[in-house]
Tab-separated table of C-alpha atoms and ligand atoms in Angstrom:
chain	number	residue	atom	x	y	z
A	252	UNK	CA	6.862	1.450	14.254
A	253	UNK	CA	3.831	0.211	12.326
A	254	UNK	CA	4.352	-1.439	8.983
A	255	UNK	CA	1.372	-1.542	6.661
A	256	UNK	CA	1.545	-3.447	3.374
A	257	UNK	CA	-0.925	-2.396	0.678
A	258	UNK	CA	-1.511	-5.504	-1.401
A	259	UNK	CA	-3.715	-7.533	-3.694
A	260	UNK	CA	-2.553	-9.672	-6.587
A	261	UNK	CA	-5.159	-8.115	-8.846
A	262	UNK	CA	-4.130	-5.035	-10.850
A	263	UNK	CA	-5.664	-1.576	-10.957
A	264	UNK	CA	-7.619	-1.706	-7.686
A	265	UNK	CA	-6.107	1.452	-6.199
A	266	UNK	CA	-3.064	0.085	-4.323
A	267	UNK	CA	-0.647	2.800	-5.420
A	268	UNK	CA	-3.221	5.579	-5.031
A	269	UNK	CA	-3.935	4.313	-1.515
A	270	UNK	CA	-0.287	3.871	-0.504
A	271	UNK	CA	0.591	7.404	-1.633
A	272	UNK	CA	-2.391	9.207	-0.176
A	273	UNK	CA	-2.422	7.273	3.090
A	274	UNK	CA	1.312	7.880	3.560
A	275	UNK	CA	0.958	11.565	2.656
A	276	UNK	CA	-2.085	11.889	4.916
A	277	UNK	CA	-0.202	10.427	7.873
A	278	UNK	CA	2.752	12.755	7.204
A	279	UNK	CA	0.402	15.732	7.115
A	280	UNK	CA	-0.859	14.677	10.525
A	281	UNK	CA	2.650	14.865	11.911
A	282	UNK	CA	3.810	11.253	11.639
A	283	UNK	CA	7.261	10.378	10.327
A	284	UNK	CA	6.384	8.160	7.379
A	285	UNK	CA	8.407	6.000	5.012
A	286	UNK	CA	6.815	4.956	1.739
A	287	UNK	CA	8.387	1.891	0.091
A	288	UNK	CA	7.638	1.122	-3.558
A	289	UNK	CA	8.111	-2.572	-4.382
A	290	UNK	CA	6.742	-2.323	-7.906
A	291	UNK	CA	9.042	-2.528	-10.929
A	292	UNK	CA	6.781	0.079	-12.579
A	293	UNK	CA	8.168	2.654	-10.123
A	294	UNK	CA	5.012	4.745	-10.275
A	295	UNK	CA	5.131	6.096	-6.748
A	296	UNK	CA	8.068	8.447	-7.375
A	297	UNK	CA	6.534	9.724	-10.609
A	298	UNK	CA	3.198	10.301	-8.930
A	299	UNK	CA	4.975	12.409	-6.315
A	300	UNK	CA	6.815	14.406	-9.002
A	301	UNK	CA	10.225	12.900	-8.237
A	302	UNK	CA	12.982	11.362	-10.344
A	303	UNK	CA	15.067	9.299	-7.962
A	304	UNK	CA	18.436	7.955	-9.044
A	305	UNK	CA	18.556	5.277	-6.373
A	306	UNK	CA	16.009	3.405	-4.319
A	307	UNK	CA	14.989	0.122	-2.797
A	308	UNK	CA	16.920	-2.058	-5.263
A	309	UNK	CA	20.279	-0.626	-4.161
A	310	UNK	CA	19.380	-1.135	-0.518
A	311	UNK	CA	18.281	-4.730	-1.033
A	312	UNK	CA	21.398	-5.431	-3.069
A	313	UNK	CA	23.477	-4.184	-0.146
A	314	UNK	CA	24.991	-1.323	-2.137
A	315	UNK	CA	23.493	1.452	-0.019
A	316	UNK	CA	22.207	1.831	3.516
A	317	UNK	CA	18.490	2.568	3.652
A	318	UNK	CA	19.148	6.101	4.919
A	319	UNK	CA	21.338	6.791	1.904
A	320	UNK	CA	18.633	5.733	-0.527
A	321	UNK	CA	15.615	7.410	1.070
A	322	UNK	CA	14.460	10.537	-0.750
A	323	UNK	CA	12.666	13.271	1.152
A	324	UNK	CA	9.451	13.335	-0.885
A	325	UNK	CA	7.551	15.770	1.315
A	326	UNK	CA	7.930	17.077	4.833
A	327	UNK	CA	7.849	14.013	7.068
A	328	UNK	CA	7.515	11.664	4.098
A	329	UNK	CA	10.499	9.622	2.928
A	330	UNK	CA	10.454	7.483	-0.201
A	331	UNK	CA	12.356	4.338	-1.072
A	332	UNK	CA	11.672	4.247	-4.784
A	333	UNK	CA	10.870	1.174	-6.830
A	334	UNK	CA	11.506	0.707	-10.523
A	335	UNK	CA	12.956	-1.601	-13.118
A	336	UNK	CA	16.091	-2.369	-11.116
A	337	UNK	CA	13.906	-4.426	-8.767
A	338	UNK	CA	13.470	-7.012	-11.521
A	339	UNK	CA	17.114	-8.149	-11.315
A	340	UNK	CA	16.753	-8.338	-7.579
A	341	UNK	CA	13.879	-10.787	-7.899
A	342	UNK	CA	16.212	-13.208	-9.652
A	343	UNK	CA	18.909	-12.755	-7.002
A	344	UNK	CA	16.449	-13.487	-4.207
A	345	UNK	CA	15.056	-16.518	-5.995
A	346	UNK	CA	18.593	-17.914	-6.289
A	347	UNK	CA	19.239	-17.801	-2.544
A	348	UNK	CA	19.251	-21.217	-0.914
A	349	UNK	CA	17.333	-20.067	2.153
A	350	UNK	CA	16.118	-16.947	3.901
A	351	UNK	CA	15.209	-15.168	0.667
A	352	UNK	CA	11.778	-14.253	2.005
A	353	UNK	CA	13.377	-12.097	4.700
A	354	UNK	CA	15.616	-10.075	2.371
A	355	UNK	CA	13.492	-6.927	2.645
A	356	UNK	CA	13.096	-7.177	6.415
A	357	UNK	CA	16.854	-7.567	6.815
A	358	UNK	CA	17.688	-4.759	4.411
A	359	UNK	CA	15.340	-2.327	6.158
A	360	UNK	CA	16.126	-3.331	9.735
A	361	UNK	CA	18.545	-0.382	10.229
A	362	UNK	CA	15.481	1.869	9.904
A	363	UNK	CA	13.632	0.330	12.850
A	364	UNK	CA	12.480	3.127	15.100
A	365	UNK	CA	13.442	5.830	12.615
A	366	UNK	CA	9.854	6.231	11.467
A	367	UNK	CA	6.413	6.052	13.044
A	368	UNK	CA	4.858	4.337	10.053
A	369	UNK	CA	6.047	2.446	7.023
A	370	UNK	CA	3.669	2.030	4.090
A	371	UNK	CA	4.626	-0.542	1.442
A	372	UNK	CA	3.125	-0.479	-2.060
A	373	UNK	CA	3.279	-3.784	-3.937
A	374	UNK	CA	2.916	-4.944	-7.526
A	375	UNK	CA	-0.136	-6.908	-8.700
A	376	UNK	CA	1.563	-10.293	-8.473
A	377	UNK	CA	2.224	-13.112	-6.070
A	378	UNK	CA	5.994	-13.258	-6.395
A	379	UNK	CA	9.122	-13.137	-4.229
A	380	UNK	CA	8.778	-9.386	-3.740
A	381	UNK	CA	5.208	-9.762	-2.466
A	382	UNK	CA	6.295	-12.538	-0.114
A	383	UNK	CA	9.142	-10.312	1.100
A	384	UNK	CA	6.718	-7.446	1.727
A	385	UNK	CA	4.491	-9.756	3.777
A	386	UNK	CA	7.437	-11.064	5.821
A	387	UNK	CA	8.382	-7.449	6.571
A	388	UNK	CA	4.976	-5.944	7.347
A	389	UNK	CA	2.714	-6.470	10.318
A	390	UNK	CA	-0.556	-5.193	8.920
A	391	UNK	CA	-2.096	-5.812	5.518
A	392	UNK	CA	-4.428	-3.359	3.810
A	393	UNK	CA	-6.284	-4.780	0.830
A	394	UNK	CA	-7.985	-2.376	-1.563
A	395	UNK	CA	-10.943	-3.938	-3.375
A	396	UNK	CA	-12.399	-2.248	-6.427
A	397	UNK	CA	-16.175	-2.260	-6.225
A	398	UNK	CA	-16.693	-1.796	-9.920
A	399	UNK	CA	-15.578	-5.297	-10.816
A	400	UNK	CA	-16.154	-8.623	-9.160
A	401	UNK	CA	-13.102	-8.472	-6.956
A	402	UNK	CA	-14.392	-10.417	-4.000
A	403	UNK	CA	-12.879	-13.714	-5.148
A	404	UNK	CA	-9.456	-12.117	-5.545
A	405	UNK	CA	-9.731	-10.837	-1.996
A	406	UNK	CA	-10.762	-14.205	-0.566
A	407	UNK	CA	-7.900	-15.958	-2.405
A	408	UNK	CA	-5.367	-13.381	-1.259
A	409	UNK	CA	-6.541	-13.456	2.349
A	410	UNK	CA	-6.250	-17.254	2.287
A	411	UNK	CA	-2.710	-17.054	0.891
A	412	UNK	CA	-1.675	-15.038	3.956
A	413	UNK	CA	-2.222	-18.115	6.140
A	414	UNK	CA	0.974	-20.025	5.306
A	415	UNK	CA	3.020	-16.841	5.772
A	416	UNK	CA	1.455	-16.185	9.167
A	417	UNK	CA	2.825	-19.544	10.309
A	418	UNK	CA	6.337	-18.127	10.041
A	419	UNK	CA	5.552	-14.457	10.660
A	420	UNK	CA	2.957	-14.456	13.387
A	421	UNK	CA	2.653	-10.676	13.694
A	422	UNK	CA	1.125	-10.479	10.256
A	423	UNK	CA	-2.581	-9.638	10.268
A	424	UNK	CA	-5.156	-8.601	7.727
A	425	UNK	CA	-6.163	-5.276	9.259
A	426	UNK	CA	-8.004	-3.311	6.601
A	427	UNK	CA	-10.241	-4.091	3.646
A	428	UNK	CA	-10.682	-0.871	1.705
A	429	UNK	CA	-13.477	-0.659	-0.870
A	430	UNK	CA	-12.371	1.560	-3.745
A	431	UNK	CA	-14.036	2.971	-6.873
A	432	UNK	CA	-17.322	3.254	-4.970
A	433	UNK	CA	-20.067	4.595	-7.205
A	434	UNK	CA	-23.443	4.933	-5.517
A	435	UNK	CA	-25.168	5.183	-8.885
A	436	UNK	CA	-24.081	1.649	-9.677
A	437	UNK	CA	-26.183	-0.928	-7.867
A	438	UNK	CA	-23.445	-3.549	-8.050
A	439	UNK	CA	-21.149	-1.236	-6.101
A	440	UNK	CA	-23.501	-1.281	-3.094
A	441	UNK	CA	-24.081	-5.012	-3.361
A	442	UNK	CA	-20.380	-5.836	-3.330
A	443	UNK	CA	-19.895	-3.454	-0.428
A	444	UNK	CA	-22.531	-5.307	1.594
A	445	UNK	CA	-20.937	-8.625	0.742
A	446	UNK	CA	-17.591	-7.315	1.950
A	447	UNK	CA	-19.058	-6.219	5.270
A	448	UNK	CA	-20.751	-9.597	5.704
A	449	UNK	CA	-17.428	-11.423	5.157
A	450	UNK	CA	-14.985	-9.054	6.818
A	451	UNK	CA	-17.041	-7.031	9.329
A	452	UNK	CA	-15.067	-4.339	11.119
A	453	UNK	CA	-12.051	-4.767	8.874
A	454	UNK	CA	-13.985	-2.995	6.123
A	455	UNK	CA	-13.170	0.715	5.977
A	456	UNK	CA	-15.322	3.556	4.694
A	457	UNK	CA	-15.187	3.264	0.900
A	458	UNK	CA	-13.085	5.479	-1.340
A	459	UNK	CA	-15.472	6.938	-3.902
A	460	UNK	CA	-14.796	6.981	-7.614
A	461	UNK	CA	-13.283	10.423	-8.059
A	462	UNK	CA	-11.670	11.613	-11.261
A	463	UNK	CA	-9.382	13.985	-9.309
A	464	UNK	CA	-7.655	10.921	-7.854
A	465	UNK	CA	-6.749	9.754	-11.340
A	466	UNK	CA	-5.544	13.217	-12.410
A	467	UNK	CA	-3.308	14.037	-9.429
A	468	UNK	CA	-0.391	11.677	-10.304
A	469	UNK	CA	-0.063	13.306	-13.731
A	470	UNK	CA	0.773	16.548	-11.923
A	471	UNK	CA	3.136	14.838	-9.511
A	472	UNK	CA	0.855	15.720	-6.622
A	473	UNK	CA	-0.943	13.997	-3.779
A	474	UNK	CA	-4.705	14.423	-3.678
A	475	UNK	CA	-4.355	16.937	-0.810
A	476	UNK	CA	-2.115	19.137	-2.965
A	477	UNK	CA	-3.991	18.694	-6.232
A	478	UNK	CA	-7.568	18.995	-5.000
A	479	UNK	CA	-7.832	19.395	-1.231
A	480	UNK	CA	-11.622	19.708	-1.194
A	481	UNK	CA	-12.314	16.773	-3.531
A	482	UNK	CA	-14.198	13.650	-2.488
A	483	UNK	CA	-10.918	11.773	-2.961
A	484	UNK	CA	-9.089	13.982	-0.452
A	485	UNK	CA	-11.959	13.632	2.046
A	486	UNK	CA	-12.078	9.859	1.692
A	487	UNK	CA	-8.327	9.364	2.046
A	488	UNK	CA	-8.248	11.696	5.048
A	489	UNK	CA	-10.947	9.517	6.641
A	490	UNK	CA	-8.806	6.444	6.068
A	491	UNK	CA	-5.832	8.311	7.538
A	492	UNK	CA	-7.807	9.159	10.676
A	493	UNK	CA	-8.879	5.547	11.100
A	494	UNK	CA	-5.305	4.304	10.826
A	495	UNK	CA	-4.170	6.987	13.290
A	496	UNK	CA	-6.831	5.990	15.805
A	497	UNK	CA	-5.837	2.331	15.646
A	498	UNK	CA	-2.266	3.399	16.329
A	499	UNK	CA	-3.298	4.897	19.653
A	500	UNK	CA	-4.942	1.761	21.011
B	210	LIG	N1	-11.078	6.194	-6.332
B	210	LIG	C1	-10.623	6.387	-7.584
B	210	LIG	N2	-11.378	7.065	-8.484
B	210	LIG	C2	-10.929	7.253	-9.747
B	210	LIG	N3	-9.755	6.815	-10.225
B	210	LIG	C3	-8.962	6.134	-9.381
B	210	LIG	C4	-9.344	5.885	-8.024
B	210	LIG	N4	-8.348	5.172	-7.420
B	210	LIG	C5	-7.393	4.982	-8.348
B	210	LIG	N5	-7.743	5.549	-9.538
B	210	LIG	C6	-7.002	5.484	-10.814
B	210	LIG	O1	-7.144	4.154	-11.292
B	210	LIG	C7	-5.917	3.669	-11.840
B	210	LIG	C8	-5.440	2.448	-11.055
B	210	LIG	O2	-5.138	2.853	-9.722
B	210	LIG	P1	-3.763	2.448	-9.008
B	210	LIG	O3	-2.607	2.674	-9.907
B	210	LIG	O4	-3.752	3.093	-7.683
B	210	LIG	O5	-4.042	0.891	-8.841
B	210	LIG	P2	-2.993	-0.261	-8.482
B	210	LIG	O6	-3.764	-1.293	-7.752
B	210	LIG	O7	-1.801	0.300	-7.842
B	210	LIG	O8	-2.609	-0.802	-9.937
B	210	LIG	P3	-1.413	-1.842	-10.247
B	210	LIG	O9	-1.929	-3.167	-9.772
B	210	LIG	O10	-1.249	-1.780	-11.744
B	210	LIG	O11	-0.205	-1.393	-9.498
B	210	LIG	C9	-4.953	4.834	-11.795
B	210	LIG	O12	-5.019	5.525	-12.994
B	210	LIG	C10	-5.516	5.706	-10.662
B	210	LIG	O13	-5.171	7.059	-10.817
B	211	LIG	MG1	0.232	0.094	-8.278
C-alpha cells in the first residue's frame, strides 16, 4: 500500500486540487484509493459534492473505526473527510506526553492492505497534523506554483523533512509538481528550469493553468467528470500515469 502525502506549508499552490484529481485518476485506472483530508477547511468533501457527517476526526479520537468513517466518494475512491472537528484534535495531540506524532499512523493502521493507494491532503501549515501526515506517509508530493516565487518555500519544506526522516526512514520526497504553468509568462518557464536544476527527475510534467480546474469543485466534480478533454484533465492524467508506473517498479 503506497501512501502519498501532498504537502507544502505555503497556501494556494494546488495541494487539494492535486490530491483530489490524482486520487480520482488512480481510482479510474482501477486502483482502490483512499483520500484523507487533514485540513480543517474540509474542502475535499465539498469539492467531490459530498456532505459527510463523520470523518478523520472521529477516527483519530478513537470514536469510530476507519472503515466506519470512510465515505464511498466514487467507485474505488474512499474519503476520510477533514473539517473543523480536526481543530480540537490538534489540541488533544499536542497535550500527549509522547507519541503524538504517530496518532494518524496508529489510527489508520487497521486499513493497512485495504487499499492500493492512500493520498493525504494537508493544510498549508507546519503543525502537529502535518507532522502526523509525514509520520504516516512514505512518499511526499510537493506542488509548487510557478506563478509566484515558490522555490524558497519548497527548499525550506524539503529541508524540514530531514529531522522526520531520522525517525521515519521510509519517508522520501518523491515528486515535485509544478502547478499553474503558464507558457505565456516568462517567469513560469524560468522557475520550471530552476526546479529541474535543483530536483532533477523528481520534477513532474507541469500542471498548466486551466480555469476548468478552478471551476470543477464548485460543481462537486473531479476534472475528469467536469471537463474530461480539458488541459487540466490531461495534465492530471499524466501525473496519474507517472505515479502508476512508479508503483510497478
Ligand atoms: N492548475 C490550475 N489552474 C487554475 N486554477 C487552479 C489550478 N490548480 C488549482 N487551482 C485553483 O486555485 C485555488 C487554489 O488551489 P488549491 O485549493 O488546490 O490549493 P491548496 O494548496 O490546496 O490551497 P490551501 O493551501 O489553501 O489548502 C483553487 O481555487 C483551485 O481551484
Ligand atoms: Mg488545500
